PDB file of C-alpha atoms in Angstrom:
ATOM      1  CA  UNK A   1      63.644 107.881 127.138  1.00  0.00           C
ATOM      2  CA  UNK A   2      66.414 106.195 124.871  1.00  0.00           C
ATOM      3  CA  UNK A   3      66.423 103.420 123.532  1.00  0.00           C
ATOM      4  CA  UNK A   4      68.931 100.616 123.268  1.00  0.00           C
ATOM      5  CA  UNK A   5      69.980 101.739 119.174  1.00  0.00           C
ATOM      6  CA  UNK A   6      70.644 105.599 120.403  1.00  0.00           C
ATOM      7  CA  UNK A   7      72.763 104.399 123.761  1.00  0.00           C
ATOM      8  CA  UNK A   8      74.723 102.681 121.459  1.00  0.00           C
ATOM      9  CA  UNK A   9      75.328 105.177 119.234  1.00  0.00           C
ATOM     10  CA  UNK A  10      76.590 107.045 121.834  1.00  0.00           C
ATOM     11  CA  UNK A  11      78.679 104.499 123.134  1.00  0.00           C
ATOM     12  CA  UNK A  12      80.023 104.198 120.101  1.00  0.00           C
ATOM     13  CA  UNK A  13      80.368 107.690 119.505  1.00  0.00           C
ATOM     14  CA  UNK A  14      82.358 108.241 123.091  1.00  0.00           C
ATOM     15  CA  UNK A  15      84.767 105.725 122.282  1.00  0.00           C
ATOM     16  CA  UNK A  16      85.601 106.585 118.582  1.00  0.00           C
ATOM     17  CA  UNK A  17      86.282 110.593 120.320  1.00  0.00           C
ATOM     18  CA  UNK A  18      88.528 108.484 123.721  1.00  0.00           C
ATOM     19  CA  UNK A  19      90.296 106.717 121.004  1.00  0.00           C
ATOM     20  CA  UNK A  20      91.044 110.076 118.777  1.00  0.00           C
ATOM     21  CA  UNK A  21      92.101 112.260 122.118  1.00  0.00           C
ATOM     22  CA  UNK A  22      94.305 108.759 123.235  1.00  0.00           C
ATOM     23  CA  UNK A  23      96.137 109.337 119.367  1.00  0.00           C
ATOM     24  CA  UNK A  24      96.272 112.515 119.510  1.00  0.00           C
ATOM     25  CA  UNK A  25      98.032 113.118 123.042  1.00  0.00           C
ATOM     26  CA  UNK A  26     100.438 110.044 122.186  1.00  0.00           C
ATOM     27  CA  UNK A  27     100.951 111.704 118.954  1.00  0.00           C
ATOM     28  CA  UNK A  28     101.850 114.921 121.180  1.00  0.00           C
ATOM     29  CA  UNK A  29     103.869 112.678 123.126  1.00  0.00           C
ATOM     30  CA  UNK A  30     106.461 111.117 120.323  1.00  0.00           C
ATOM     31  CA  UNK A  31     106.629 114.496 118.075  1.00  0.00           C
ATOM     32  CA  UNK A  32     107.090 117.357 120.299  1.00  0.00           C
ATOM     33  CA  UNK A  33     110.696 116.126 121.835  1.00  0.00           C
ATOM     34  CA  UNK A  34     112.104 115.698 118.227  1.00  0.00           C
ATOM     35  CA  UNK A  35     109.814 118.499 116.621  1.00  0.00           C
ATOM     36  CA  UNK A  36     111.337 120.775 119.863  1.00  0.00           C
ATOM     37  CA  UNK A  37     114.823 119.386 120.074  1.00  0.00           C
ATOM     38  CA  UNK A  38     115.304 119.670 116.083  1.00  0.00           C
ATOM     39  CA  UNK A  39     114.200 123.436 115.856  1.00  0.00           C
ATOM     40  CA  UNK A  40     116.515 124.088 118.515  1.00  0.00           C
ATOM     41  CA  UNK A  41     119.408 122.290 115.870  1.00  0.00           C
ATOM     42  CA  UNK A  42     117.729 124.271 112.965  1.00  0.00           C
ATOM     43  CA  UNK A  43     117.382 127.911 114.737  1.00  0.00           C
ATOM     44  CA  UNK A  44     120.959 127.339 115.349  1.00  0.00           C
ATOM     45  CA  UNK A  45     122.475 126.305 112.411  1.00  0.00           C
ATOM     46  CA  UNK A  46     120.439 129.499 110.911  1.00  0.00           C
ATOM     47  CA  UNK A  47     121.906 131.553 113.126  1.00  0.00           C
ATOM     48  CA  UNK A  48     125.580 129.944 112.735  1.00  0.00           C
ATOM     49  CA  UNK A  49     124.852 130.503 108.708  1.00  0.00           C
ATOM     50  CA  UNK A  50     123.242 133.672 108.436  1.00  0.00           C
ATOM     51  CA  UNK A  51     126.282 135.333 106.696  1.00  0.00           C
ATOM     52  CA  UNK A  52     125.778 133.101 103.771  1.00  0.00           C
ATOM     53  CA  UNK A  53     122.682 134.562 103.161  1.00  0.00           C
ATOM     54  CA  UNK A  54     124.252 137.978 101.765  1.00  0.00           C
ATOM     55  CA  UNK A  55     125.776 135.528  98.900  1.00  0.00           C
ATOM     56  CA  UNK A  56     123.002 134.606  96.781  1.00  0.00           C
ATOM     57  CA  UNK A  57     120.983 136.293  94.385  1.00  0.00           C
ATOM     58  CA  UNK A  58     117.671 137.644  95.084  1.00  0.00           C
ATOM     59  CA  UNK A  59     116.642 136.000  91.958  1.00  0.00           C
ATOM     60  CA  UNK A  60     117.550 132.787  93.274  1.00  0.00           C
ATOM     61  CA  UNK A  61     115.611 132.581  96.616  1.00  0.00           C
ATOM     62  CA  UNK A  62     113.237 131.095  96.970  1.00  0.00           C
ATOM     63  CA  UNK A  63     109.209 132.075  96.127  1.00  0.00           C
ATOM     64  CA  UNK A  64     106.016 130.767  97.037  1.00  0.00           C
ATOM     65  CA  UNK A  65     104.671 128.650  94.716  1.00  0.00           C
ATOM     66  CA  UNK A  66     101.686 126.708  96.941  1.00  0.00           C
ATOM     67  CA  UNK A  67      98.419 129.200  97.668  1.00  0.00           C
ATOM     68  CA  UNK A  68      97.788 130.490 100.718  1.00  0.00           C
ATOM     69  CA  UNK A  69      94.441 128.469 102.152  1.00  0.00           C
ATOM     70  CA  UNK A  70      93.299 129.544 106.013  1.00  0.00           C
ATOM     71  CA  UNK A  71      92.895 127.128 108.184  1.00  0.00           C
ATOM     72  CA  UNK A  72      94.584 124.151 106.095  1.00  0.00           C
ATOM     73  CA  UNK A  73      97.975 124.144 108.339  1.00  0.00           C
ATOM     74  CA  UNK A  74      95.664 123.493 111.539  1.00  0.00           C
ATOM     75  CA  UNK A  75      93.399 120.760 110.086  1.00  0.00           C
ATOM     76  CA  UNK A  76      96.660 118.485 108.612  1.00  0.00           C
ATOM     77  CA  UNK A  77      98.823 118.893 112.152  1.00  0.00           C
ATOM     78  CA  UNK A  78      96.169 117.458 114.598  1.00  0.00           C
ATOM     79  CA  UNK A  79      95.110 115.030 111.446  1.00  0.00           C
ATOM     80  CA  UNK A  80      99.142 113.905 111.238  1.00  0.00           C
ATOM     81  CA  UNK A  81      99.444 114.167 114.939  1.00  0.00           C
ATOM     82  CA  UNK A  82      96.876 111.216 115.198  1.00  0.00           C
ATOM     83  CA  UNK A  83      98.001 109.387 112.548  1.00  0.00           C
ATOM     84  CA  UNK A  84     101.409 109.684 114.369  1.00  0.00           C
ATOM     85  CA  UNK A  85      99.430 108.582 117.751  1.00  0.00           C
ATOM     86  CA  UNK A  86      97.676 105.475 115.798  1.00  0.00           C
ATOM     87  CA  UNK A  87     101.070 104.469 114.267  1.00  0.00           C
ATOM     88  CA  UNK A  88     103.270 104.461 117.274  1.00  0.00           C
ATOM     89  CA  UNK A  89     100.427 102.449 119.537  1.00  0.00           C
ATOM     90  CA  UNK A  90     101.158  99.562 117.654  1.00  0.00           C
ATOM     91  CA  UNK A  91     104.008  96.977 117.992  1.00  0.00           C
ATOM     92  CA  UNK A  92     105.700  98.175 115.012  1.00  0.00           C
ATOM     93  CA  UNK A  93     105.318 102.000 115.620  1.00  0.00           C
ATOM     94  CA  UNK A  94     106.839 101.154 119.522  1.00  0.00           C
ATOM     95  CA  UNK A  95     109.826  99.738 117.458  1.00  0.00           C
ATOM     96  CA  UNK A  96     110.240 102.585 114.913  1.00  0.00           C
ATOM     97  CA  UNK A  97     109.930 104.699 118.482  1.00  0.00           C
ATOM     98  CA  UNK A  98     112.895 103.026 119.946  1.00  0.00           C
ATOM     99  CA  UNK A  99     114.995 102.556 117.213  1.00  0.00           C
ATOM    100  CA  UNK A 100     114.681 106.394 117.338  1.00  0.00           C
ATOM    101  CA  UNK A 101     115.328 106.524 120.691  1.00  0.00           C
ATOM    102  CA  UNK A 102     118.467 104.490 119.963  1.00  0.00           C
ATOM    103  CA  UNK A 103     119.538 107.098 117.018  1.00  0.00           C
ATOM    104  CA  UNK A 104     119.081 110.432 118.789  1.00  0.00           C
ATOM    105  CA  UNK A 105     121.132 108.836 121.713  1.00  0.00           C
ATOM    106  CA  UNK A 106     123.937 108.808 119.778  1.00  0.00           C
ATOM    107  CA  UNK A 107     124.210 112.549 118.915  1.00  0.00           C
ATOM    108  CA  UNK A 108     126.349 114.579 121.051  1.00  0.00           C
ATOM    109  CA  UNK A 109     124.239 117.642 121.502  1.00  0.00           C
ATOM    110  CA  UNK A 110     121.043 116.520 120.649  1.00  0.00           C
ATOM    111  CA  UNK A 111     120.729 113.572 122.817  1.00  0.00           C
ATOM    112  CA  UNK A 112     120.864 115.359 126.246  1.00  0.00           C
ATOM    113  CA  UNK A 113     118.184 117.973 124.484  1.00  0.00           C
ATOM    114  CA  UNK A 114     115.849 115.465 123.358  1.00  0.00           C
ATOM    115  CA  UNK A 115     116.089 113.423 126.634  1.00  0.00           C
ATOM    116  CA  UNK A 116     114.840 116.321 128.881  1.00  0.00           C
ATOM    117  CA  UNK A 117     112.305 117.003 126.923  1.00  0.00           C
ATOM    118  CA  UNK A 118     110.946 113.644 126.479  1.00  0.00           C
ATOM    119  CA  UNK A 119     111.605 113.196 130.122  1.00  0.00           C
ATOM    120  CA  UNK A 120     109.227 116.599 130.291  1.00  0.00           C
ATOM    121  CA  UNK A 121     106.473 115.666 127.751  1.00  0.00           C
ATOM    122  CA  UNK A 122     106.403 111.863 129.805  1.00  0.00           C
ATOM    123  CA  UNK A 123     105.753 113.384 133.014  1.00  0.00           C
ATOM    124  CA  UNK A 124     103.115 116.160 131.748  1.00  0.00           C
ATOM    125  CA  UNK A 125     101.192 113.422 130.019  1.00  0.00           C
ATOM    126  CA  UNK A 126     101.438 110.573 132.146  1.00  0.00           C
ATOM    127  CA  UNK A 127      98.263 109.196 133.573  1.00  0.00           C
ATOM    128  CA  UNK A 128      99.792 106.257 135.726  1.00  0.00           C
ATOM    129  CA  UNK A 129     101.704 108.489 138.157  1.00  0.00           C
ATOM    130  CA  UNK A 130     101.599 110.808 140.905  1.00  0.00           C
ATOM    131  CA  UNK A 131     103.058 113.740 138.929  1.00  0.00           C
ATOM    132  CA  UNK A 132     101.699 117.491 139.131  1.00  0.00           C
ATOM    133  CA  UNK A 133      99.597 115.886 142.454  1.00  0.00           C
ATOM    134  CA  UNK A 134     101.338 118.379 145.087  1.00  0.00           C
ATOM    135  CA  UNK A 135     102.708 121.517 145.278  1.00  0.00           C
ATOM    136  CA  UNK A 136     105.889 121.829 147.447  1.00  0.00           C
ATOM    137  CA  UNK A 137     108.677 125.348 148.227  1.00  0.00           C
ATOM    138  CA  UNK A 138     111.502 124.606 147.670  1.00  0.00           C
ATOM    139  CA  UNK A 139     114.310 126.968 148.299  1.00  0.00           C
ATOM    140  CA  UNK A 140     115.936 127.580 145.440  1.00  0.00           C
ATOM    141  CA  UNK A 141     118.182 129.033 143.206  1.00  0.00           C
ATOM    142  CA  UNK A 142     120.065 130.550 146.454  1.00  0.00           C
ATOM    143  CA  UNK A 143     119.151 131.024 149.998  1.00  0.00           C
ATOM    144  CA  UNK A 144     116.107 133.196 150.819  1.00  0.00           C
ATOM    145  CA  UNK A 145     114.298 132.422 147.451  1.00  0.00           C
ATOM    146  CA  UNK A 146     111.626 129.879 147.498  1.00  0.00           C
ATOM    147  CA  UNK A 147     109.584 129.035 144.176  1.00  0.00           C
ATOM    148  CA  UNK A 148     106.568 126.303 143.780  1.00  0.00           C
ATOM    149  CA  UNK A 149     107.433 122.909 142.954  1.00  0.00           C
ATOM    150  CA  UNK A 150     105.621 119.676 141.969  1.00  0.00           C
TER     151      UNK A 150
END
């Protein structure tokens, strides 16, 4: 039998864990289109620069100065992934989120990059629609192949 303090822990206790999976998937949401479209910009600019790399020192590069601690790297990305998800819920974060938007827009490469996979992330995660409901063939790429569609 519970009583009406324990149910209300609980209560409590499911919302406080809806409202931490609601900032962390909108935290998903907003980071993983820049995170993915700026590696992309990075892994290329590495690879567009990786002569250089025969041209300094070896006592110039750089060392590891921070410990190594297990574990830590885990526990700060889904903490700064919800803090992300709890900024960006709120009228200023949405603004901060568009003004974004605006920026990456802008930039020639990047902009059709980030806009399919933001397009991508929107559809995976969206709740209101009908995505990912159905599975359809389709024929495609050429004639006589069919692959799965949703």
């Amino acid at each position: 039998m519970k009583t009406k303090k324990t149910e209300k822990k609980t209560s409590f206790f499911g919302y406080v864990i809806s409202k931490l999976k609601t900032y962390l998937f909108t935290g998903i949401l907003v980071t993983a289109p820049v995170t993915i479209t700026f590696y992309m910009a990075y892994e290329l600019f590495v690879w567009i620069d990786k002569w250089s790399r025969s041209l300094i020192p070896p006592q110039f590069a750089a060392k590891d100065f921070i410990p190594y601690i297990p574990g830590i790297g885990v526990i700060v990305l889904i903490a700064g992934l919800i803090l992300i998800g709890m900024f960006t819920t709120g009228f200023i974060g949405k603004f901060f989120v568009r003004l974004g938007d605006f920026i990456v827009s802008k930039m020639p490469l990047i902009s059709s990059i980030y806009s399919l996979l933001k397009q991508l992330f929107e559809t995976i995660f969206s709740q209101k629609s009908q995505s990912f409901k159905e599975a359809v063939l389709i024929e495609y790429p050429r004639k006589g192949l069919w692959v799965i569609a949703f």
